[in-house]
């Protein structure tokens, strides 16, 4: 067990990682404290963080497998001890670490006799196996075995019906959640109006990221959810015109465009976030992974800079350029020398 203290501050608040340990390759533990908080703030933060850790975090796992000439999930394959169903359950246990987006293909191609483990999986360069010792199957005869695999990144839990199986392809229940459990507790001290709280937060992860990394990512996700409220503009609402149905006006990208057209110089680009640019989700995620969160961040890069971002294609960059020119009349330079 490793004990450490890592401190940071926001005004008078102090946070620390007071305990960090690795119980196994697929089970990491971290304990954090945040103080001093006013009465009631411990639950406000603790409940929100727990939900963000368990429900908003993304992970990568195997979501499907392909077997040649296998009629159904409970079939047995000559020369293999396990049934197809048992192999699928073993594949489900494999923990992957990756920042990929979309679907990727992987495979197992071995010759027996052999004890097949996660180490035998041929993966894309962007994917890493956390525990390569995970057992998959036992090949008892001198024969070749090929299994095609599908890898995806998402969040939450996805259950696949066996009815989705076709032509030797079998879906696998996907547990994308990298955080296995999260708890919070509160210690109160002081009296009356001066009562204060200390928040204790415990995080268990599957090894694809550390508890500190999970805490950071969950915090960022929460911040991103609240950012629109910081910049939303008030609208005049006439309740008399429509008493039967009351709908709050949407804070949309087009509202910002209208204001920007009226007076571009008065609009701070750092207040316009890239999620308002209505870009495809894959392009948006690539930008976010590169710490490009606002229009100001985006404009600090050239087309050449964007081309260096992993998984961002030339056609994606062209779509960004077209969006900026169409709605902002801004030309994104091809390289920094163009300034």
PDB file of C-alpha atoms in Angstrom, residues 15-326:
ATOM      1  CA  UNK A  15      -8.106  18.474  -1.284  1.00  0.00           C
ATOM      2  CA  UNK A  16      -5.740  15.602  -0.624  1.00  0.00           C
ATOM      3  CA  UNK A  17      -5.205  12.049  -1.767  1.00  0.00           C
ATOM      4  CA  UNK A  18      -4.581  10.415   1.595  1.00  0.00           C
ATOM      5  CA  UNK A  19      -4.391   6.797   0.436  1.00  0.00           C
ATOM      6  CA  UNK A  20      -3.661   5.070  -2.848  1.00  0.00           C
ATOM      7  CA  UNK A  21      -3.117   1.353  -3.375  1.00  0.00           C
ATOM      8  CA  UNK A  22      -3.185  -1.315  -6.066  1.00  0.00           C
ATOM      9  CA  UNK A  23      -4.962  -4.427  -4.788  1.00  0.00           C
ATOM     10  CA  UNK A  24      -4.542  -6.137  -8.177  1.00  0.00           C
ATOM     11  CA  UNK A  25      -4.067  -5.190 -11.803  1.00  0.00           C
ATOM     12  CA  UNK A  26      -7.832  -4.855 -12.134  1.00  0.00           C
ATOM     13  CA  UNK A  27      -8.594  -3.226  -8.788  1.00  0.00           C
ATOM     14  CA  UNK A  28      -7.147   0.153  -7.782  1.00  0.00           C
ATOM     15  CA  UNK A  29      -8.239   2.105  -4.703  1.00  0.00           C
ATOM     16  CA  UNK A  30      -7.976   5.781  -3.769  1.00  0.00           C
ATOM     17  CA  UNK A  31      -9.233   7.820  -0.803  1.00  0.00           C
ATOM     18  CA  UNK A  32      -9.569  11.592  -0.976  1.00  0.00           C
ATOM     19  CA  UNK A  33     -10.613  14.369   1.392  1.00  0.00           C
ATOM     20  CA  UNK A  34     -11.950  17.855   0.672  1.00  0.00           C
ATOM     21  CA  UNK A  35     -12.240  20.529   3.383  1.00  0.00           C
ATOM     22  CA  UNK A  36     -13.343  22.813   4.909  1.00  0.00           C
ATOM     23  CA  UNK A  37     -16.897  22.810   3.584  1.00  0.00           C
ATOM     24  CA  UNK A  38     -19.935  24.654   4.893  1.00  0.00           C
ATOM     25  CA  UNK A  39     -22.770  22.647   6.385  1.00  0.00           C
ATOM     26  CA  UNK A  40     -24.594  20.683   3.667  1.00  0.00           C
ATOM     27  CA  UNK A  41     -21.946  21.119   0.974  1.00  0.00           C
ATOM     28  CA  UNK A  42     -20.472  17.672   1.638  1.00  0.00           C
ATOM     29  CA  UNK A  43     -23.603  15.915   0.386  1.00  0.00           C
ATOM     30  CA  UNK A  44     -23.955  18.345  -2.519  1.00  0.00           C
ATOM     31  CA  UNK A  45     -20.496  17.500  -3.809  1.00  0.00           C
ATOM     32  CA  UNK A  46     -20.386  13.866  -2.697  1.00  0.00           C
ATOM     33  CA  UNK A  47     -23.647  12.800  -4.342  1.00  0.00           C
ATOM     34  CA  UNK A  48     -22.831  14.607  -7.598  1.00  0.00           C
ATOM     35  CA  UNK A  49     -19.317  13.141  -7.744  1.00  0.00           C
ATOM     36  CA  UNK A  50     -20.520   9.614  -7.041  1.00  0.00           C
ATOM     37  CA  UNK A  51     -23.065   9.789  -9.868  1.00  0.00           C
ATOM     38  CA  UNK A  52     -20.494  11.290 -12.233  1.00  0.00           C
ATOM     39  CA  UNK A  53     -17.954   8.592 -11.359  1.00  0.00           C
ATOM     40  CA  UNK A  54     -20.380   5.699 -11.820  1.00  0.00           C
ATOM     41  CA  UNK A  55     -22.537   6.951 -14.693  1.00  0.00           C
ATOM     42  CA  UNK A  56     -20.625   9.565 -16.716  1.00  0.00           C
ATOM     43  CA  UNK A  57     -17.215   7.913 -17.114  1.00  0.00           C
ATOM     44  CA  UNK A  58     -16.230   6.323 -20.415  1.00  0.00           C
ATOM     45  CA  UNK A  59     -14.448   3.014 -20.807  1.00  0.00           C
ATOM     46  CA  UNK A  60     -13.330   0.598 -23.520  1.00  0.00           C
ATOM     47  CA  UNK A  61     -14.197  -3.077 -23.782  1.00  0.00           C
ATOM     48  CA  UNK A  62     -14.830  -5.968 -26.161  1.00  0.00           C
ATOM     49  CA  UNK A  63     -18.430  -5.849 -27.427  1.00  0.00           C
ATOM     50  CA  UNK A  64     -18.519  -8.722 -29.898  1.00  0.00           C
ATOM     51  CA  UNK A  65     -16.748 -11.825 -31.194  1.00  0.00           C
ATOM     52  CA  UNK A  66     -16.787 -13.751 -34.466  1.00  0.00           C
ATOM     53  CA  UNK A  67     -16.277 -17.520 -34.772  1.00  0.00           C
ATOM     54  CA  UNK A  68     -16.077 -19.277 -38.124  1.00  0.00           C
ATOM     55  CA  UNK A  69     -18.634 -22.044 -38.753  1.00  0.00           C
ATOM     56  CA  UNK A  70     -20.194 -21.941 -35.263  1.00  0.00           C
ATOM     57  CA  UNK A  71     -23.991 -22.375 -35.348  1.00  0.00           C
ATOM     58  CA  UNK A  72     -24.900 -20.987 -31.912  1.00  0.00           C
ATOM     59  CA  UNK A  73     -23.499 -19.602 -28.653  1.00  0.00           C
ATOM     60  CA  UNK A  74     -23.599 -22.917 -26.783  1.00  0.00           C
ATOM     61  CA  UNK A  75     -21.720 -24.842 -29.449  1.00  0.00           C
ATOM     62  CA  UNK A  76     -18.473 -26.609 -28.706  1.00  0.00           C
ATOM     63  CA  UNK A  77     -15.442 -26.308 -30.957  1.00  0.00           C
ATOM     64  CA  UNK A  78     -13.313 -29.359 -31.682  1.00  0.00           C
ATOM     65  CA  UNK A  79     -10.031 -29.145 -29.802  1.00  0.00           C
ATOM     66  CA  UNK A  80     -11.167 -26.455 -27.333  1.00  0.00           C
ATOM     67  CA  UNK A  81     -12.155 -27.252 -23.742  1.00  0.00           C
ATOM     68  CA  UNK A  82     -14.511 -24.291 -23.349  1.00  0.00           C
ATOM     69  CA  UNK A  83     -17.811 -23.751 -25.135  1.00  0.00           C
ATOM     70  CA  UNK A  84     -18.369 -20.583 -27.171  1.00  0.00           C
ATOM     71  CA  UNK A  85     -20.446 -19.173 -24.313  1.00  0.00           C
ATOM     72  CA  UNK A  86     -17.619 -19.690 -21.809  1.00  0.00           C
ATOM     73  CA  UNK A  87     -15.154 -18.001 -24.175  1.00  0.00           C
ATOM     74  CA  UNK A  88     -17.507 -15.017 -24.503  1.00  0.00           C
ATOM     75  CA  UNK A  89     -17.725 -14.732 -20.696  1.00  0.00           C
ATOM     76  CA  UNK A  90     -13.917 -14.775 -20.459  1.00  0.00           C
ATOM     77  CA  UNK A  91     -13.642 -12.062 -23.119  1.00  0.00           C
ATOM     78  CA  UNK A  92     -16.113  -9.952 -21.140  1.00  0.00           C
ATOM     79  CA  UNK A  93     -13.670  -9.923 -18.190  1.00  0.00           C
ATOM     80  CA  UNK A  94     -10.839  -8.358 -20.187  1.00  0.00           C
ATOM     81  CA  UNK A  95     -10.105  -4.743 -19.172  1.00  0.00           C
ATOM     82  CA  UNK A  96      -8.811  -2.382 -21.862  1.00  0.00           C
ATOM     83  CA  UNK A  97      -7.206   1.047 -21.648  1.00  0.00           C
ATOM     84  CA  UNK A  98      -7.708   3.366 -24.617  1.00  0.00           C
ATOM     85  CA  UNK A  99      -8.838   6.801 -25.783  1.00  0.00           C
ATOM     86  CA  UNK A 100     -10.214   5.504 -29.079  1.00  0.00           C
ATOM     87  CA  UNK A 101     -13.563   6.589 -30.495  1.00  0.00           C
ATOM     88  CA  UNK A 102     -15.851   4.576 -32.687  1.00  0.00           C
ATOM     89  CA  UNK A 103     -15.452   0.865 -33.348  1.00  0.00           C
ATOM     90  CA  UNK A 104     -12.136  -0.930 -33.798  1.00  0.00           C
ATOM     91  CA  UNK A 105     -11.356  -4.498 -34.817  1.00  0.00           C
ATOM     92  CA  UNK A 106      -9.000  -6.924 -33.075  1.00  0.00           C
ATOM     93  CA  UNK A 107      -8.378 -10.641 -33.370  1.00  0.00           C
ATOM     94  CA  UNK A 108      -6.969 -13.817 -31.858  1.00  0.00           C
ATOM     95  CA  UNK A 109      -4.988 -16.015 -34.239  1.00  0.00           C
ATOM     96  CA  UNK A 110      -3.128 -18.889 -32.580  1.00  0.00           C
ATOM     97  CA  UNK A 111      -2.005 -22.461 -33.190  1.00  0.00           C
ATOM     98  CA  UNK A 112      -2.516 -25.195 -30.575  1.00  0.00           C
ATOM     99  CA  UNK A 113      -2.007 -26.791 -28.266  1.00  0.00           C
ATOM    100  CA  UNK A 114      -1.997 -23.592 -26.231  1.00  0.00           C
ATOM    101  CA  UNK A 115      -3.495 -21.853 -23.204  1.00  0.00           C
ATOM    102  CA  UNK A 116      -4.992 -18.725 -24.766  1.00  0.00           C
ATOM    103  CA  UNK A 117      -4.857 -15.550 -22.665  1.00  0.00           C
ATOM    104  CA  UNK A 118      -5.485 -11.849 -23.244  1.00  0.00           C
ATOM    105  CA  UNK A 119      -1.837 -11.529 -24.252  1.00  0.00           C
ATOM    106  CA  UNK A 120      -2.663 -13.365 -27.499  1.00  0.00           C
ATOM    107  CA  UNK A 121      -5.086 -10.663 -28.684  1.00  0.00           C
ATOM    108  CA  UNK A 122      -3.831  -8.634 -31.649  1.00  0.00           C
ATOM    109  CA  UNK A 123      -4.936  -5.064 -30.846  1.00  0.00           C
ATOM    110  CA  UNK A 124      -4.923  -1.682 -32.615  1.00  0.00           C
ATOM    111  CA  UNK A 125      -2.000   0.509 -31.553  1.00  0.00           C
ATOM    112  CA  UNK A 126      -4.296   2.782 -29.527  1.00  0.00           C
ATOM    113  CA  UNK A 127      -5.554  -0.019 -27.245  1.00  0.00           C
ATOM    114  CA  UNK A 128      -3.768  -1.598 -24.273  1.00  0.00           C
ATOM    115  CA  UNK A 129      -4.699  -4.608 -22.126  1.00  0.00           C
ATOM    116  CA  UNK A 130      -4.596  -3.995 -18.366  1.00  0.00           C
ATOM    117  CA  UNK A 131      -4.172  -7.652 -17.328  1.00  0.00           C
ATOM    118  CA  UNK A 132      -2.668  -9.865 -20.032  1.00  0.00           C
ATOM    119  CA  UNK A 133      -2.974 -13.010 -17.870  1.00  0.00           C
ATOM    120  CA  UNK A 134      -6.791 -13.170 -18.225  1.00  0.00           C
ATOM    121  CA  UNK A 135      -7.684 -16.680 -19.411  1.00  0.00           C
ATOM    122  CA  UNK A 136      -9.734 -16.986 -22.613  1.00  0.00           C
ATOM    123  CA  UNK A 137      -9.660 -20.627 -23.747  1.00  0.00           C
ATOM    124  CA  UNK A 138      -7.607 -23.823 -23.780  1.00  0.00           C
ATOM    125  CA  UNK A 139      -6.662 -25.206 -27.193  1.00  0.00           C
ATOM    126  CA  UNK A 140      -5.822 -28.902 -26.707  1.00  0.00           C
ATOM    127  CA  UNK A 141      -5.071 -29.991 -30.279  1.00  0.00           C
ATOM    128  CA  UNK A 142      -2.526 -28.877 -32.939  1.00  0.00           C
ATOM    129  CA  UNK A 143      -5.008 -26.803 -34.896  1.00  0.00           C
ATOM    130  CA  UNK A 144      -5.406 -23.145 -35.870  1.00  0.00           C
ATOM    131  CA  UNK A 145      -7.956 -20.927 -34.150  1.00  0.00           C
ATOM    132  CA  UNK A 146      -9.196 -17.537 -35.298  1.00  0.00           C
ATOM    133  CA  UNK A 147     -11.558 -15.304 -33.327  1.00  0.00           C
ATOM    134  CA  UNK A 148     -12.490 -11.850 -34.618  1.00  0.00           C
ATOM    135  CA  UNK A 149     -13.179  -9.191 -31.979  1.00  0.00           C
ATOM    136  CA  UNK A 150     -14.993  -5.854 -31.915  1.00  0.00           C
ATOM    137  CA  UNK A 151     -13.860  -3.100 -29.529  1.00  0.00           C
ATOM    138  CA  UNK A 152     -15.833   0.014 -28.582  1.00  0.00           C
ATOM    139  CA  UNK A 153     -15.634   2.936 -26.173  1.00  0.00           C
ATOM    140  CA  UNK A 154     -18.785   4.102 -24.413  1.00  0.00           C
ATOM    141  CA  UNK A 155     -20.222   4.591 -20.943  1.00  0.00           C
ATOM    142  CA  UNK A 156     -22.550   2.628 -18.689  1.00  0.00           C
ATOM    143  CA  UNK A 157     -23.645  -0.948 -19.257  1.00  0.00           C
ATOM    144  CA  UNK A 158     -24.905  -2.428 -22.499  1.00  0.00           C
ATOM    145  CA  UNK A 159     -26.753  -5.743 -22.513  1.00  0.00           C
ATOM    146  CA  UNK A 160     -26.996  -7.539 -25.831  1.00  0.00           C
ATOM    147  CA  UNK A 161     -29.663 -10.081 -26.686  1.00  0.00           C
ATOM    148  CA  UNK A 162     -28.588 -13.461 -28.017  1.00  0.00           C
ATOM    149  CA  UNK A 163     -31.081 -12.818 -30.822  1.00  0.00           C
ATOM    150  CA  UNK A 164     -28.526 -10.383 -32.236  1.00  0.00           C
ATOM    151  CA  UNK A 165     -26.240 -13.302 -33.094  1.00  0.00           C
ATOM    152  CA  UNK A 166     -25.865 -14.004 -36.798  1.00  0.00           C
ATOM    153  CA  UNK A 167     -23.380 -15.638 -39.164  1.00  0.00           C
ATOM    154  CA  UNK A 168     -21.011 -16.591 -36.356  1.00  0.00           C
ATOM    155  CA  UNK A 169     -21.012 -13.100 -34.796  1.00  0.00           C
ATOM    156  CA  UNK A 170     -21.886 -12.955 -31.105  1.00  0.00           C
ATOM    157  CA  UNK A 171     -22.459  -9.789 -29.051  1.00  0.00           C
ATOM    158  CA  UNK A 172     -20.962  -9.541 -25.566  1.00  0.00           C
ATOM    159  CA  UNK A 173     -22.496  -7.732 -22.596  1.00  0.00           C
ATOM    160  CA  UNK A 174     -20.367  -4.602 -22.291  1.00  0.00           C
ATOM    161  CA  UNK A 175     -19.405  -3.079 -18.935  1.00  0.00           C
ATOM    162  CA  UNK A 176     -17.834   0.202 -20.028  1.00  0.00           C
ATOM    163  CA  UNK A 177     -17.693   1.685 -16.509  1.00  0.00           C
ATOM    164  CA  UNK A 178     -14.044   2.042 -15.404  1.00  0.00           C
ATOM    165  CA  UNK A 179     -15.142   2.940 -11.852  1.00  0.00           C
ATOM    166  CA  UNK A 180     -16.313  -0.174 -10.043  1.00  0.00           C
ATOM    167  CA  UNK A 181     -17.535   1.578  -6.906  1.00  0.00           C
ATOM    168  CA  UNK A 182     -17.542   5.005  -5.258  1.00  0.00           C
ATOM    169  CA  UNK A 183     -18.563   6.016  -1.746  1.00  0.00           C
ATOM    170  CA  UNK A 184     -18.648   9.290   0.125  1.00  0.00           C
ATOM    171  CA  UNK A 185     -18.870  10.067   3.832  1.00  0.00           C
ATOM    172  CA  UNK A 186     -18.924  13.287   5.828  1.00  0.00           C
ATOM    173  CA  UNK A 187     -17.339  14.307   9.117  1.00  0.00           C
ATOM    174  CA  UNK A 188     -18.865  17.364  10.796  1.00  0.00           C
ATOM    175  CA  UNK A 189     -17.215  19.576  13.395  1.00  0.00           C
ATOM    176  CA  UNK A 190     -17.897  22.913  15.074  1.00  0.00           C
ATOM    177  CA  UNK A 191     -21.120  24.309  16.551  1.00  0.00           C
ATOM    178  CA  UNK A 192     -24.115  26.269  15.341  1.00  0.00           C
ATOM    179  CA  UNK A 193     -23.570  28.538  12.352  1.00  0.00           C
ATOM    180  CA  UNK A 194     -19.843  27.800  12.414  1.00  0.00           C
ATOM    181  CA  UNK A 195     -20.356  24.093  11.762  1.00  0.00           C
ATOM    182  CA  UNK A 196     -18.117  22.779   8.985  1.00  0.00           C
ATOM    183  CA  UNK A 197     -17.666  19.491   7.123  1.00  0.00           C
ATOM    184  CA  UNK A 198     -14.931  17.296   5.723  1.00  0.00           C
ATOM    185  CA  UNK A 199     -15.834  15.185   2.686  1.00  0.00           C
ATOM    186  CA  UNK A 200     -14.249  11.737   2.316  1.00  0.00           C
ATOM    187  CA  UNK A 201     -14.456  10.163  -1.138  1.00  0.00           C
ATOM    188  CA  UNK A 202     -13.436   6.563  -1.893  1.00  0.00           C
ATOM    189  CA  UNK A 203     -12.967   5.317  -5.465  1.00  0.00           C
ATOM    190  CA  UNK A 204     -12.327   1.804  -6.810  1.00  0.00           C
ATOM    191  CA  UNK A 205     -11.375   1.446 -10.503  1.00  0.00           C
ATOM    192  CA  UNK A 206     -10.774  -1.517 -12.813  1.00  0.00           C
ATOM    193  CA  UNK A 207      -7.185  -0.479 -13.553  1.00  0.00           C
ATOM    194  CA  UNK A 208      -7.885   1.193 -16.895  1.00  0.00           C
ATOM    195  CA  UNK A 209      -7.304   4.470 -15.051  1.00  0.00           C
ATOM    196  CA  UNK A 210      -6.218   5.400 -11.545  1.00  0.00           C
ATOM    197  CA  UNK A 211      -8.638   6.746  -8.916  1.00  0.00           C
ATOM    198  CA  UNK A 212      -6.990  10.177  -9.212  1.00  0.00           C
ATOM    199  CA  UNK A 213      -7.491  10.136 -12.981  1.00  0.00           C
ATOM    200  CA  UNK A 214     -11.117   9.108 -12.463  1.00  0.00           C
ATOM    201  CA  UNK A 215     -11.638  11.944  -9.977  1.00  0.00           C
ATOM    202  CA  UNK A 216     -10.167  14.457 -12.423  1.00  0.00           C
ATOM    203  CA  UNK A 217     -12.228  13.222 -15.376  1.00  0.00           C
ATOM    204  CA  UNK A 218     -15.473  13.085 -13.385  1.00  0.00           C
ATOM    205  CA  UNK A 219     -14.862  16.640 -12.155  1.00  0.00           C
ATOM    206  CA  UNK A 220     -14.290  17.819 -15.718  1.00  0.00           C
ATOM    207  CA  UNK A 221     -17.501  16.133 -16.860  1.00  0.00           C
ATOM    208  CA  UNK A 222     -19.474  17.886 -14.130  1.00  0.00           C
ATOM    209  CA  UNK A 223     -17.936  21.255 -15.011  1.00  0.00           C
ATOM    210  CA  UNK A 224     -18.838  20.767 -18.678  1.00  0.00           C
ATOM    211  CA  UNK A 225     -22.459  20.106 -17.705  1.00  0.00           C
ATOM    212  CA  UNK A 226     -22.758  23.372 -15.766  1.00  0.00           C
ATOM    213  CA  UNK A 227     -20.837  25.647 -18.144  1.00  0.00           C
ATOM    214  CA  UNK A 228     -23.912  26.543 -20.292  1.00  0.00           C
ATOM    215  CA  UNK A 229     -25.625  28.037 -17.222  1.00  0.00           C
ATOM    216  CA  UNK A 230     -22.702  30.423 -16.713  1.00  0.00           C
ATOM    217  CA  UNK A 231     -23.211  31.991 -20.122  1.00  0.00           C
ATOM    218  CA  UNK A 232     -26.935  31.595 -20.737  1.00  0.00           C
ATOM    219  CA  UNK A 233     -28.685  34.834 -21.612  1.00  0.00           C
ATOM    220  CA  UNK A 234     -31.983  35.893 -20.129  1.00  0.00           C
ATOM    221  CA  UNK A 235     -34.943  35.929 -22.497  1.00  0.00           C
ATOM    222  CA  UNK A 236     -38.225  37.793 -22.187  1.00  0.00           C
ATOM    223  CA  UNK A 237     -40.939  35.263 -21.448  1.00  0.00           C
ATOM    224  CA  UNK A 238     -44.564  36.268 -21.963  1.00  0.00           C
ATOM    225  CA  UNK A 239     -46.567  33.926 -19.772  1.00  0.00           C
ATOM    226  CA  UNK A 240     -49.879  35.481 -20.780  1.00  0.00           C
ATOM    227  CA  UNK A 241     -49.533  34.493 -24.451  1.00  0.00           C
ATOM    228  CA  UNK A 242     -49.310  30.798 -23.707  1.00  0.00           C
ATOM    229  CA  UNK A 243     -50.712  29.800 -20.354  1.00  0.00           C
ATOM    230  CA  UNK A 244     -51.497  26.236 -21.353  1.00  0.00           C
ATOM    231  CA  UNK A 245     -47.911  25.358 -22.235  1.00  0.00           C
ATOM    232  CA  UNK A 246     -44.789  26.895 -20.806  1.00  0.00           C
ATOM    233  CA  UNK A 247     -41.463  26.101 -22.484  1.00  0.00           C
ATOM    234  CA  UNK A 248     -38.145  27.564 -21.427  1.00  0.00           C
ATOM    235  CA  UNK A 249     -36.222  29.095 -24.340  1.00  0.00           C
ATOM    236  CA  UNK A 250     -33.267  26.997 -25.451  1.00  0.00           C
ATOM    237  CA  UNK A 251     -29.767  28.392 -25.181  1.00  0.00           C
ATOM    238  CA  UNK A 252     -28.597  27.498 -28.656  1.00  0.00           C
ATOM    239  CA  UNK A 253     -25.603  28.008 -30.830  1.00  0.00           C
ATOM    240  CA  UNK A 254     -27.699  30.180 -33.142  1.00  0.00           C
ATOM    241  CA  UNK A 255     -28.433  32.663 -30.318  1.00  0.00           C
ATOM    242  CA  UNK A 256     -24.716  33.203 -29.946  1.00  0.00           C
ATOM    243  CA  UNK A 257     -24.302  33.600 -33.702  1.00  0.00           C
ATOM    244  CA  UNK A 258     -26.921  36.357 -33.806  1.00  0.00           C
ATOM    245  CA  UNK A 259     -25.136  38.301 -31.076  1.00  0.00           C
ATOM    246  CA  UNK A 260     -21.768  37.702 -32.680  1.00  0.00           C
ATOM    247  CA  UNK A 261     -22.985  39.097 -35.999  1.00  0.00           C
ATOM    248  CA  UNK A 262     -24.217  42.294 -34.316  1.00  0.00           C
ATOM    249  CA  UNK A 263     -20.930  43.062 -32.658  1.00  0.00           C
ATOM    250  CA  UNK A 264     -18.106  40.557 -33.031  1.00  0.00           C
ATOM    251  CA  UNK A 265     -15.621  42.561 -31.005  1.00  0.00           C
ATOM    252  CA  UNK A 266     -17.811  42.499 -27.902  1.00  0.00           C
ATOM    253  CA  UNK A 267     -18.146  38.726 -27.820  1.00  0.00           C
ATOM    254  CA  UNK A 268     -15.414  36.856 -26.022  1.00  0.00           C
ATOM    255  CA  UNK A 269     -14.537  33.737 -27.979  1.00  0.00           C
ATOM    256  CA  UNK A 270     -13.657  32.003 -24.740  1.00  0.00           C
ATOM    257  CA  UNK A 271     -17.342  32.138 -23.793  1.00  0.00           C
ATOM    258  CA  UNK A 272     -18.388  30.141 -26.864  1.00  0.00           C
ATOM    259  CA  UNK A 273     -17.818  26.430 -26.333  1.00  0.00           C
ATOM    260  CA  UNK A 274     -17.149  23.908 -29.059  1.00  0.00           C
ATOM    261  CA  UNK A 275     -20.211  21.870 -28.139  1.00  0.00           C
ATOM    262  CA  UNK A 276     -22.180  24.825 -29.553  1.00  0.00           C
ATOM    263  CA  UNK A 277     -20.556  24.429 -32.979  1.00  0.00           C
ATOM    264  CA  UNK A 278     -22.801  21.447 -33.755  1.00  0.00           C
ATOM    265  CA  UNK A 279     -19.880  19.323 -34.919  1.00  0.00           C
ATOM    266  CA  UNK A 280     -20.156  15.532 -35.256  1.00  0.00           C
ATOM    267  CA  UNK A 281     -19.636  13.753 -31.932  1.00  0.00           C
ATOM    268  CA  UNK A 282     -16.379  12.107 -33.041  1.00  0.00           C
ATOM    269  CA  UNK A 283     -14.861  15.447 -34.102  1.00  0.00           C
ATOM    270  CA  UNK A 284     -16.083  17.075 -30.888  1.00  0.00           C
ATOM    271  CA  UNK A 285     -14.544  14.310 -28.752  1.00  0.00           C
ATOM    272  CA  UNK A 286     -11.203  14.539 -30.562  1.00  0.00           C
ATOM    273  CA  UNK A 287     -11.038  18.284 -29.872  1.00  0.00           C
ATOM    274  CA  UNK A 288     -11.998  17.845 -26.221  1.00  0.00           C
ATOM    275  CA  UNK A 289      -9.298  15.202 -25.749  1.00  0.00           C
ATOM    276  CA  UNK A 290      -6.775  17.761 -26.993  1.00  0.00           C
ATOM    277  CA  UNK A 291      -7.965  20.325 -24.395  1.00  0.00           C
ATOM    278  CA  UNK A 292      -9.793  22.420 -26.972  1.00  0.00           C
ATOM    279  CA  UNK A 293     -12.901  23.497 -25.082  1.00  0.00           C
ATOM    280  CA  UNK A 294     -13.777  26.955 -26.405  1.00  0.00           C
ATOM    281  CA  UNK A 295     -13.775  28.831 -29.683  1.00  0.00           C
ATOM    282  CA  UNK A 296     -10.721  30.724 -28.415  1.00  0.00           C
ATOM    283  CA  UNK A 297      -8.888  27.424 -27.920  1.00  0.00           C
ATOM    284  CA  UNK A 298      -9.838  26.330 -31.422  1.00  0.00           C
ATOM    285  CA  UNK A 299      -8.680  29.585 -33.049  1.00  0.00           C
ATOM    286  CA  UNK A 300      -5.295  29.299 -31.343  1.00  0.00           C
ATOM    287  CA  UNK A 301      -4.628  26.308 -33.608  1.00  0.00           C
ATOM    288  CA  UNK A 302      -3.961  26.219 -37.312  1.00  0.00           C
ATOM    289  CA  UNK A 303      -5.292  23.591 -39.721  1.00  0.00           C
ATOM    290  CA  UNK A 304      -1.841  22.038 -39.588  1.00  0.00           C
ATOM    291  CA  UNK A 305      -2.067  21.824 -35.780  1.00  0.00           C
ATOM    292  CA  UNK A 306      -5.484  20.169 -35.944  1.00  0.00           C
ATOM    293  CA  UNK A 307      -4.189  17.614 -38.409  1.00  0.00           C
ATOM    294  CA  UNK A 308      -1.795  16.374 -35.715  1.00  0.00           C
ATOM    295  CA  UNK A 309      -4.677  15.458 -33.388  1.00  0.00           C
ATOM    296  CA  UNK A 310      -5.165  11.701 -33.196  1.00  0.00           C
ATOM    297  CA  UNK A 311      -8.165  10.338 -35.136  1.00  0.00           C
ATOM    298  CA  UNK A 312      -8.990  13.769 -36.620  1.00  0.00           C
ATOM    299  CA  UNK A 313      -9.280  13.389 -40.394  1.00  0.00           C
ATOM    300  CA  UNK A 314      -8.799  15.919 -43.186  1.00  0.00           C
ATOM    301  CA  UNK A 315     -12.543  15.935 -43.905  1.00  0.00           C
ATOM    302  CA  UNK A 316     -13.221  16.669 -40.220  1.00  0.00           C
ATOM    303  CA  UNK A 317     -10.900  19.666 -40.320  1.00  0.00           C
ATOM    304  CA  UNK A 318     -12.554  20.900 -43.487  1.00  0.00           C
ATOM    305  CA  UNK A 319     -15.940  20.748 -41.746  1.00  0.00           C
ATOM    306  CA  UNK A 320     -14.526  22.833 -38.877  1.00  0.00           C
ATOM    307  CA  UNK A 321     -13.148  25.362 -41.370  1.00  0.00           C
ATOM    308  CA  UNK A 322     -16.494  25.565 -43.192  1.00  0.00           C
ATOM    309  CA  UNK A 323     -18.383  26.089 -39.911  1.00  0.00           C
ATOM    310  CA  UNK A 324     -16.090  28.937 -38.853  1.00  0.00           C
ATOM    311  CA  UNK A 325     -16.313  30.647 -42.234  1.00  0.00           C
ATOM    312  CA  UNK A 326     -20.079  30.224 -42.581  1.00  0.00           C
TER     313      UNK A 326
END
